[in-house]
Amino acid sequence: MILPQIFINLVLPFFKNKLFIALIHRISILLITFISYSYIIGKFYKVLCFSKMTFEWLPMINPYVWPFSFFKIVTNPYFKFWSKILPSLKFEKSVLDISGIIAIEALNTVVYLLVILSNQLLLLLEKTELFLRA
């Protein structure tokens, strides 16, 4: 994330206006809050996706009974989206569906990018606090 670093190093030193820096400070607080909640939701949804994939592999679990149907209902739109993008690989007599694995990895990537973005915004928040205290 090079853009917040450029903003911190180049733009903030030229704007000594406390109103502008206070505005940037408040916006960064709101963005960090939004990103933190998105991170929590992403991690929870990742657990739901892992649970659904695990329950599909177990033959004795009925996916239409209450606790297991919840996982299927909540995660089906996400997995259907990925199965439309990545159709099944067809070999001579078998079919391999890798869209579920790619879907989980995409969710992992989104959660990772949220962490990186929040770290960069924390640096921006720290620099704006230094300017506001001075």
Short mmCIF file of C-alpha atoms in Angstrom, two decimals:
data_model
loop_
_atom_site.label_atom_id
_atom_site.label_comp_id
_atom_site.label_asym_id
_atom_site.label_seq_id
_atom_site.Cartn_x
_atom_site.Cartn_y
_atom_site.Cartn_z
CA MET A 1 0.00 0.00 0.00
CA ILE A 2 2.13 2.82 -1.26
CA LEU A 3 -0.60 5.47 -1.52
CA PRO A 4 -1.00 6.10 2.25
CA GLN A 5 2.80 6.32 2.60
CA ILE A 6 2.98 8.92 -0.18
CA PHE A 7 0.13 10.81 1.45
CA ILE A 8 1.84 10.74 4.85
CA ASN A 9 5.26 11.77 3.56
CA LEU A 10 4.35 14.30 0.87
CA VAL A 11 0.92 15.80 1.47
CA LEU A 12 0.62 16.14 5.25
CA PRO A 13 3.78 18.23 5.80
CA PHE A 14 2.56 20.87 3.31
CA PHE A 15 -0.85 21.26 4.90
CA LYS A 16 -0.30 22.82 8.29
CA ASN A 17 -3.98 23.74 8.54
CA LYS A 18 -5.32 22.10 11.68
CA LEU A 19 -8.84 21.93 10.27
CA PHE A 20 -7.68 19.88 7.27
CA ILE A 21 -5.60 17.57 9.44
CA ALA A 22 -8.47 17.16 11.93
CA LEU A 23 -10.74 16.23 9.01
CA ILE A 24 -8.23 13.64 7.78
CA HIS A 25 -7.95 12.35 11.35
CA ARG A 26 -11.73 11.87 11.69
CA ILE A 27 -12.02 10.23 8.27
CA SER A 28 -9.21 7.81 9.11
CA ILE A 29 -10.95 6.90 12.39
CA LEU A 30 -14.18 6.17 10.51
CA LEU A 31 -12.35 4.12 7.87
CA ILE A 32 -10.49 2.09 10.50
CA THR A 33 -13.77 1.36 12.25
CA PHE A 34 -15.42 0.28 9.00
CA ILE A 35 -12.43 -1.88 8.04
CA SER A 36 -12.34 -3.48 11.48
CA TYR A 37 -15.98 -4.50 11.27
CA SER A 38 -15.45 -5.76 7.72
CA TYR A 39 -12.51 -7.84 8.96
CA ILE A 40 -14.64 -9.42 11.69
CA ILE A 41 -17.46 -10.18 9.26
CA GLY A 42 -14.97 -11.63 6.76
CA LYS A 43 -13.40 -13.90 9.36
CA PHE A 44 -16.83 -15.10 10.54
CA TYR A 45 -17.95 -15.75 6.96
CA LYS A 46 -14.74 -17.67 6.33
CA VAL A 47 -15.58 -19.95 9.26
CA LEU A 48 -19.06 -20.48 7.83
CA CYS A 49 -17.58 -21.38 4.43
CA PHE A 50 -15.09 -23.81 5.96
CA SER A 51 -17.89 -25.40 7.98
CA LYS A 52 -20.09 -25.83 4.93
CA MET A 53 -17.29 -27.46 2.95
CA THR A 54 -16.44 -29.75 5.86
CA PHE A 55 -20.06 -30.83 6.34
CA GLU A 56 -20.36 -31.62 2.64
CA TRP A 57 -17.52 -34.14 2.94
CA LEU A 58 -19.10 -36.02 5.83
CA PRO A 59 -21.65 -38.53 4.49
CA MET A 60 -23.64 -39.02 7.71
CA ILE A 61 -24.63 -35.35 8.02
CA ASN A 62 -27.94 -34.36 6.47
CA PRO A 63 -27.50 -30.86 4.98
CA TYR A 64 -31.24 -30.19 5.18
CA VAL A 65 -31.49 -30.43 8.99
CA TRP A 66 -31.45 -27.20 11.04
CA PRO A 67 -27.89 -26.51 12.12
CA PHE A 68 -26.37 -27.66 8.85
CA SER A 69 -28.96 -26.04 6.59
CA PHE A 70 -27.97 -22.63 8.01
CA PHE A 71 -24.43 -23.00 6.63
CA LYS A 72 -25.77 -24.02 3.25
CA ILE A 73 -28.27 -21.17 3.03
CA VAL A 74 -25.81 -18.48 4.10
CA THR A 75 -22.89 -19.56 1.90
CA ASN A 76 -24.65 -20.83 -1.24
CA PRO A 77 -24.76 -17.44 -3.03
CA TYR A 78 -21.02 -16.97 -2.52
CA PHE A 79 -20.13 -20.45 -3.76
CA LYS A 80 -22.56 -20.18 -6.71
CA PHE A 81 -20.87 -16.95 -7.75
CA TRP A 82 -17.50 -18.69 -7.87
CA SER A 83 -18.87 -21.78 -9.61
CA LYS A 84 -20.22 -19.54 -12.39
CA ILE A 85 -16.84 -17.88 -12.81
CA LEU A 86 -14.84 -21.13 -12.63
CA PRO A 87 -16.71 -24.06 -14.14
CA SER A 88 -15.79 -27.63 -13.23
CA LEU A 89 -12.76 -29.23 -14.86
CA LYS A 90 -13.82 -32.25 -16.90
CA PHE A 91 -11.50 -35.16 -17.42
CA GLU A 92 -12.29 -38.39 -19.26
CA LYS A 93 -14.65 -39.93 -16.69
CA SER A 94 -14.51 -37.53 -13.78
CA VAL A 95 -15.26 -33.94 -12.89
CA LEU A 96 -13.19 -31.78 -10.53
CA ASP A 97 -14.72 -28.68 -8.98
CA ILE A 98 -12.07 -26.29 -7.66
CA SER A 99 -14.32 -23.24 -7.35
CA GLY A 100 -14.83 -23.83 -3.60
CA ILE A 101 -11.10 -23.78 -2.96
CA ILE A 102 -10.66 -20.62 -5.01
CA ALA A 103 -13.61 -19.04 -3.18
CA ILE A 104 -12.01 -19.70 0.20
CA GLU A 105 -8.67 -18.36 -1.01
CA ALA A 106 -10.35 -15.22 -2.36
CA LEU A 107 -11.93 -14.69 1.05
CA ASN A 108 -8.53 -15.17 2.70
CA THR A 109 -7.05 -12.57 0.34
CA VAL A 110 -9.78 -10.05 1.14
CA VAL A 111 -9.24 -10.53 4.89
CA TYR A 112 -5.47 -10.13 4.41
CA LEU A 113 -5.92 -6.93 2.39
CA LEU A 114 -8.19 -5.53 5.09
CA VAL A 115 -5.43 -6.11 7.64
CA ILE A 116 -2.85 -4.35 5.46
CA LEU A 117 -5.18 -1.44 4.81
CA SER A 118 -5.96 -1.02 8.50
CA ASN A 119 -2.24 -1.01 9.32
CA GLN A 120 -1.62 1.72 6.75
CA LEU A 121 -4.52 3.76 8.09
CA LEU A 122 -3.15 3.41 11.61
CA LEU A 123 0.09 4.97 10.40
CA LEU A 124 -1.90 7.83 8.90
CA LEU A 125 -3.82 8.20 12.15
CA GLU A 126 -0.57 8.33 14.12
CA LYS A 127 0.91 11.05 11.86
CA THR A 128 -2.23 13.17 12.02
CA GLU A 129 -2.24 12.89 15.82
CA LEU A 130 1.36 14.13 15.88
CA PHE A 131 0.40 17.14 13.74
CA LEU A 132 -2.64 17.89 15.89
CA ARG A 133 -0.64 17.78 19.15
CA ALA A 134 1.99 20.17 17.86
#
